[in-house]
Amino acid sequence: MAEALKTGWLTERIGATAARRAAMIASGRLELTGVSAFPDLGETRPQIAPAPAPAPIERAGFRITPLVPLRLATPFERLRDRADAIAAARGVRPAVFLAGFGAQKEHAARRDFTRALLASGGIEAMASAPLADAAAVAAAFRGSGAVMAVLCSSDPLYRDLAADAARALKSAGARAVLLAGRGGDLAEELKAAGVDRFLYLGADRIELLSAVLDTLEARS
């Protein structure tokens, strides 16, 4: 046991558990209410001072490096800080256009999933009315003033319309086109048509939202 303490065995075990938990939060398998689940874009966020780095402790021949306090919400808070900085600089919150095609019952679930996911990163969603075809998607996108779009619908309608809609969005000036869902056997075809990435439960939300903010920050 003494040798284990000297080699940091306990710290390594705790660190591994923390890493697994962070991965679960990033993928949505573990939700933080008010942060990654049910986020509120209109809330007044508290100011949180970072914890000071603890100094190593030496006692009776042992050198112990204390664990660094971690906030589970920190990755999402950093994303919100980036989004807030964009909003402060431009006077408007960064936003993404959600193109919902087909009837409400066809796209509402994925639209609402996408809206909540974006909000957890401080990003507003501009949801369209139900759209019937690629031309309507492109026209609605142009009218939104957005630079990025997410296609939201059911798998059967994706098969019929998603590739045409992605091409139409890119032609309309979309810097990035995302699709709510995994794409299934259409994934390669959709990528070729202009879909840059897919949004789905289990994806790394931190990485995805960071990439979305990269595109929104680059807006001229």
mmCIF file of C-alpha atoms in Angstrom, residues 3-217:
data_model
loop_
_atom_site.group_PDB
_atom_site.id
_atom_site.type_symbol
_atom_site.label_atom_id
_atom_site.label_comp_id
_atom_site.label_asym_id
_atom_site.label_seq_id
_atom_site.Cartn_x
_atom_site.Cartn_y
_atom_site.Cartn_z
ATOM 1 C CA GLU A 3 4.393 1.774 -2.580
ATOM 2 C CA ALA A 4 1.012 2.317 -4.219
ATOM 3 C CA LEU A 5 0.702 5.682 -2.510
ATOM 4 C CA LYS A 6 4.186 6.644 -3.645
ATOM 5 C CA THR A 7 3.359 5.875 -7.273
ATOM 6 C CA GLY A 8 0.073 7.775 -7.227
ATOM 7 C CA TRP A 9 -2.112 4.679 -7.648
ATOM 8 C CA LEU A 10 -5.127 6.260 -5.973
ATOM 9 C CA THR A 11 -4.788 9.500 -7.933
ATOM 10 C CA GLU A 12 -4.613 7.534 -11.184
ATOM 11 C CA ARG A 13 -7.743 5.544 -10.316
ATOM 12 C CA ILE A 14 -9.689 8.674 -9.463
ATOM 13 C CA GLY A 15 -8.424 10.388 -12.603
ATOM 14 C CA ALA A 16 -9.585 7.466 -14.741
ATOM 15 C CA THR A 17 -13.036 7.608 -13.172
ATOM 16 C CA ALA A 18 -13.207 11.356 -13.780
ATOM 17 C CA ALA A 19 -12.246 10.853 -17.439
ATOM 18 C CA ARG A 20 -14.978 8.225 -17.925
ATOM 19 C CA ARG A 21 -17.535 10.530 -16.341
ATOM 20 C CA ALA A 22 -16.453 13.444 -18.527
ATOM 21 C CA ALA A 23 -16.834 11.240 -21.622
ATOM 22 C CA MET A 24 -20.342 10.227 -20.521
ATOM 23 C CA ILE A 25 -21.313 13.873 -20.087
ATOM 24 C CA ALA A 26 -19.860 14.831 -23.463
ATOM 25 C CA SER A 27 -21.811 12.043 -25.193
ATOM 26 C CA GLY A 28 -25.092 12.747 -23.401
ATOM 27 C CA ARG A 29 -25.147 9.406 -21.584
ATOM 28 C CA LEU A 30 -24.964 11.425 -18.356
ATOM 29 C CA GLU A 31 -26.895 14.702 -18.328
ATOM 30 C CA LEU A 32 -26.381 17.832 -16.223
ATOM 31 C CA THR A 33 -29.739 19.516 -15.710
ATOM 32 C CA GLY A 34 -29.594 23.170 -16.699
ATOM 33 C CA VAL A 35 -26.256 22.665 -18.463
ATOM 34 C CA SER A 36 -26.323 19.871 -21.037
ATOM 35 C CA ALA A 37 -30.034 19.150 -20.492
ATOM 36 C CA PHE A 38 -32.734 21.849 -20.416
ATOM 37 C CA PRO A 39 -30.270 24.737 -20.874
ATOM 38 C CA ASP A 40 -31.640 28.275 -20.566
ATOM 39 C CA LEU A 41 -30.148 30.778 -22.990
ATOM 40 C CA GLY A 42 -31.827 33.656 -21.156
ATOM 41 C CA GLU A 43 -30.484 32.896 -17.703
ATOM 42 C CA THR A 44 -28.177 35.188 -15.746
ATOM 43 C CA ARG A 45 -25.109 33.049 -15.350
ATOM 44 C CA PRO A 46 -23.150 33.184 -12.068
ATOM 45 C CA GLN A 47 -19.493 34.187 -12.095
ATOM 46 C CA ILE A 48 -17.386 31.265 -10.921
ATOM 47 C CA ALA A 49 -13.834 31.839 -9.733
ATOM 48 C CA PRO A 50 -11.382 29.096 -10.749
ATOM 49 C CA ALA A 51 -10.092 26.933 -7.925
ATOM 50 C CA PRO A 52 -6.427 27.555 -7.058
ATOM 51 C CA ALA A 53 -4.018 24.782 -7.983
ATOM 52 C CA PRO A 54 -3.196 22.787 -4.817
ATOM 53 C CA ALA A 55 0.439 22.506 -3.789
ATOM 54 C CA PRO A 56 2.082 19.087 -3.316
ATOM 55 C CA ILE A 57 2.235 17.768 0.254
ATOM 56 C CA GLU A 58 5.274 15.978 1.696
ATOM 57 C CA ARG A 59 4.905 13.897 4.824
ATOM 58 C CA ALA A 60 7.116 11.116 6.251
ATOM 59 C CA GLY A 61 8.884 10.429 2.975
ATOM 60 C CA PHE A 62 5.722 10.564 0.877
ATOM 61 C CA ARG A 63 5.045 13.224 -1.728
ATOM 62 C CA ILE A 64 1.336 13.586 -2.437
ATOM 63 C CA THR A 65 -0.049 15.705 -5.261
ATOM 64 C CA PRO A 66 -3.570 16.735 -4.239
ATOM 65 C CA LEU A 67 -6.382 16.217 -6.709
ATOM 66 C CA VAL A 68 -7.400 19.273 -8.693
ATOM 67 C CA PRO A 69 -11.077 20.182 -8.088
ATOM 68 C CA LEU A 70 -13.160 19.635 -11.204
ATOM 69 C CA ARG A 71 -16.555 21.050 -12.150
ATOM 70 C CA LEU A 72 -18.509 18.664 -14.332
ATOM 71 C CA ALA A 73 -20.103 21.615 -16.127
ATOM 72 C CA THR A 74 -16.808 23.325 -17.003
ATOM 73 C CA PRO A 75 -16.598 22.226 -20.694
ATOM 74 C CA PHE A 76 -20.105 23.528 -21.386
ATOM 75 C CA GLU A 77 -19.449 26.703 -19.416
ATOM 76 C CA ARG A 78 -16.427 27.418 -21.593
ATOM 77 C CA LEU A 79 -18.573 26.980 -24.707
ATOM 78 C CA ARG A 80 -21.173 29.335 -23.253
ATOM 79 C CA ASP A 81 -18.405 31.859 -22.534
ATOM 80 C CA ARG A 82 -17.329 31.717 -26.194
ATOM 81 C CA ALA A 83 -20.886 32.209 -27.385
ATOM 82 C CA ASP A 84 -21.437 35.068 -24.920
ATOM 83 C CA ALA A 85 -18.277 36.751 -26.188
ATOM 84 C CA ILE A 86 -19.589 36.584 -29.769
ATOM 85 C CA ALA A 87 -22.916 38.016 -28.632
ATOM 86 C CA ALA A 88 -21.209 40.848 -26.763
ATOM 87 C CA ALA A 89 -19.017 41.730 -29.757
ATOM 88 C CA ARG A 90 -21.803 41.629 -32.356
ATOM 89 C CA GLY A 91 -24.861 42.582 -30.350
ATOM 90 C CA VAL A 92 -26.633 39.370 -31.338
ATOM 91 C CA ARG A 93 -26.314 35.813 -30.086
ATOM 92 C CA PRO A 94 -24.662 33.359 -32.518
ATOM 93 C CA ALA A 95 -27.375 31.360 -34.263
ATOM 94 C CA VAL A 96 -27.849 28.387 -36.559
ATOM 95 C CA PHE A 97 -30.724 27.887 -38.993
ATOM 96 C CA LEU A 98 -32.774 24.683 -38.510
ATOM 97 C CA ALA A 99 -34.379 23.527 -41.748
ATOM 98 C CA GLY A 100 -37.311 21.310 -40.839
ATOM 99 C CA PHE A 101 -38.750 19.656 -43.910
ATOM 100 C CA GLY A 102 -41.924 17.641 -44.030
ATOM 101 C CA ALA A 103 -44.809 17.938 -41.566
ATOM 102 C CA GLN A 104 -44.245 18.823 -37.912
ATOM 103 C CA LYS A 105 -44.499 15.158 -36.945
ATOM 104 C CA GLU A 106 -41.666 14.386 -39.357
ATOM 105 C CA HIS A 107 -39.112 16.862 -38.044
ATOM 106 C CA ALA A 108 -40.161 18.117 -34.584
ATOM 107 C CA ALA A 109 -38.244 15.532 -32.530
ATOM 108 C CA ARG A 110 -34.914 16.120 -34.238
ATOM 109 C CA ARG A 111 -35.510 19.869 -34.383
ATOM 110 C CA ASP A 112 -36.076 19.989 -30.621
ATOM 111 C CA PHE A 113 -33.056 17.747 -29.953
ATOM 112 C CA THR A 114 -30.884 20.041 -32.069
ATOM 113 C CA ARG A 115 -32.234 23.197 -30.453
ATOM 114 C CA ALA A 116 -31.396 21.896 -26.961
ATOM 115 C CA LEU A 117 -27.958 20.690 -28.049
ATOM 116 C CA LEU A 118 -27.071 24.084 -29.532
ATOM 117 C CA ALA A 119 -28.402 25.921 -26.477
ATOM 118 C CA SER A 120 -26.066 23.911 -24.220
ATOM 119 C CA GLY A 121 -23.243 25.682 -26.070
ATOM 120 C CA GLY A 122 -24.864 29.117 -25.897
ATOM 121 C CA ILE A 123 -26.037 29.007 -29.524
ATOM 122 C CA GLU A 124 -29.509 30.075 -30.622
ATOM 123 C CA ALA A 125 -31.587 28.013 -33.049
ATOM 124 C CA MET A 126 -33.679 29.701 -35.738
ATOM 125 C CA ALA A 127 -36.247 27.037 -36.613
ATOM 126 C CA SER A 128 -38.063 27.224 -39.939
ATOM 127 C CA ALA A 129 -41.683 26.573 -40.685
ATOM 128 C CA PRO A 130 -42.278 23.169 -42.328
ATOM 129 C CA LEU A 131 -40.498 23.138 -45.701
ATOM 130 C CA ALA A 132 -41.536 21.098 -48.705
ATOM 131 C CA ASP A 133 -38.474 20.870 -50.932
ATOM 132 C CA ALA A 134 -34.867 21.918 -51.503
ATOM 133 C CA ALA A 135 -35.820 25.227 -53.107
ATOM 134 C CA ALA A 136 -37.907 26.179 -50.074
ATOM 135 C CA VAL A 137 -35.045 25.186 -47.754
ATOM 136 C CA ALA A 138 -32.603 27.412 -49.646
ATOM 137 C CA ALA A 139 -35.000 30.366 -49.731
ATOM 138 C CA ALA A 140 -35.718 30.129 -46.001
ATOM 139 C CA PHE A 141 -31.998 29.901 -45.252
ATOM 140 C CA ARG A 142 -31.234 33.034 -47.280
ATOM 141 C CA GLY A 143 -33.957 34.905 -45.431
ATOM 142 C CA SER A 144 -32.614 33.860 -42.032
ATOM 143 C CA GLY A 145 -29.259 35.634 -42.384
ATOM 144 C CA ALA A 146 -27.527 32.571 -40.912
ATOM 145 C CA VAL A 147 -24.226 31.110 -42.112
ATOM 146 C CA MET A 148 -24.814 27.541 -40.952
ATOM 147 C CA ALA A 149 -27.782 25.181 -41.227
ATOM 148 C CA VAL A 150 -28.980 21.900 -39.751
ATOM 149 C CA LEU A 151 -31.331 19.611 -41.674
ATOM 150 C CA CYS A 152 -34.030 18.156 -39.425
ATOM 151 C CA SER A 153 -36.477 15.494 -40.582
ATOM 152 C CA SER A 154 -37.248 11.767 -40.565
ATOM 153 C CA ASP A 155 -35.086 9.069 -42.125
ATOM 154 C CA PRO A 156 -37.565 8.397 -44.997
ATOM 155 C CA LEU A 157 -37.625 12.082 -45.925
ATOM 156 C CA TYR A 158 -33.841 12.275 -45.667
ATOM 157 C CA ARG A 159 -33.708 9.576 -48.309
ATOM 158 C CA ASP A 160 -35.940 11.629 -50.615
ATOM 159 C CA LEU A 161 -34.797 15.195 -49.914
ATOM 160 C CA ALA A 162 -31.648 15.546 -47.791
ATOM 161 C CA ALA A 163 -29.028 15.373 -50.551
ATOM 162 C CA ASP A 164 -30.850 17.960 -52.680
ATOM 163 C CA ALA A 165 -31.414 20.164 -49.630
ATOM 164 C CA ALA A 166 -27.719 20.012 -48.667
ATOM 165 C CA ARG A 167 -26.651 20.997 -52.178
ATOM 166 C CA ALA A 168 -29.200 23.822 -52.215
ATOM 167 C CA LEU A 169 -27.964 25.142 -48.865
ATOM 168 C CA LYS A 170 -24.345 25.141 -49.997
ATOM 169 C CA SER A 171 -25.384 26.967 -53.182
ATOM 170 C CA ALA A 172 -27.262 29.471 -51.016
ATOM 171 C CA GLY A 173 -24.042 30.286 -49.146
ATOM 172 C CA ALA A 174 -24.105 27.970 -46.116
ATOM 173 C CA ARG A 175 -20.573 27.637 -44.739
ATOM 174 C CA ALA A 176 -21.500 24.381 -43.061
ATOM 175 C CA VAL A 177 -24.459 22.012 -43.342
ATOM 176 C CA LEU A 178 -25.211 19.553 -40.563
ATOM 177 C CA LEU A 179 -27.847 16.838 -40.372
ATOM 178 C CA ALA A 180 -29.727 15.724 -37.258
ATOM 179 C CA GLY A 181 -29.304 11.960 -37.257
ATOM 180 C CA ARG A 182 -26.627 9.436 -38.149
ATOM 181 C CA GLY A 183 -27.273 9.286 -41.881
ATOM 182 C CA GLY A 184 -27.325 5.493 -41.933
ATOM 183 C CA ASP A 185 -26.584 3.966 -45.320
ATOM 184 C CA LEU A 186 -26.991 7.425 -46.856
ATOM 185 C CA ALA A 187 -24.083 8.923 -44.919
ATOM 186 C CA GLU A 188 -21.515 8.838 -47.723
ATOM 187 C CA GLU A 189 -23.997 10.120 -50.300
ATOM 188 C CA LEU A 190 -25.000 12.955 -47.964
ATOM 189 C CA LYS A 191 -21.371 13.902 -47.332
ATOM 190 C CA ALA A 192 -20.801 14.061 -51.080
ATOM 191 C CA ALA A 193 -23.867 16.297 -51.398
ATOM 192 C CA GLY A 194 -22.518 18.773 -48.828
ATOM 193 C CA VAL A 195 -23.395 17.510 -45.336
ATOM 194 C CA ASP A 196 -20.353 18.307 -43.201
ATOM 195 C CA ARG A 197 -21.251 16.343 -40.097
ATOM 196 C CA PHE A 198 -24.040 14.561 -38.248
ATOM 197 C CA LEU A 199 -25.720 15.373 -34.924
ATOM 198 C CA TYR A 200 -26.936 12.423 -32.875
ATOM 199 C CA LEU A 201 -27.245 11.128 -29.342
ATOM 200 C CA GLY A 202 -23.889 9.691 -28.318
ATOM 201 C CA ALA A 203 -21.730 12.046 -30.381
ATOM 202 C CA ASP A 204 -19.102 14.129 -28.577
ATOM 203 C CA ARG A 205 -21.109 17.292 -27.916
ATOM 204 C CA ILE A 206 -18.150 19.291 -26.658
ATOM 205 C CA GLU A 207 -16.164 18.699 -29.847
ATOM 206 C CA LEU A 208 -19.218 19.265 -32.042
ATOM 207 C CA LEU A 209 -20.263 22.515 -30.378
ATOM 208 C CA SER A 210 -16.691 23.773 -30.447
ATOM 209 C CA ALA A 211 -16.599 23.171 -34.210
ATOM 210 C CA VAL A 212 -19.921 24.995 -34.647
ATOM 211 C CA LEU A 213 -18.579 27.972 -32.713
ATOM 212 C CA ASP A 214 -15.419 27.943 -34.830
ATOM 213 C CA THR A 215 -17.593 28.477 -37.905
ATOM 214 C CA LEU A 216 -19.767 31.109 -36.251
ATOM 215 C CA GLU A 217 -16.771 33.020 -34.890
#
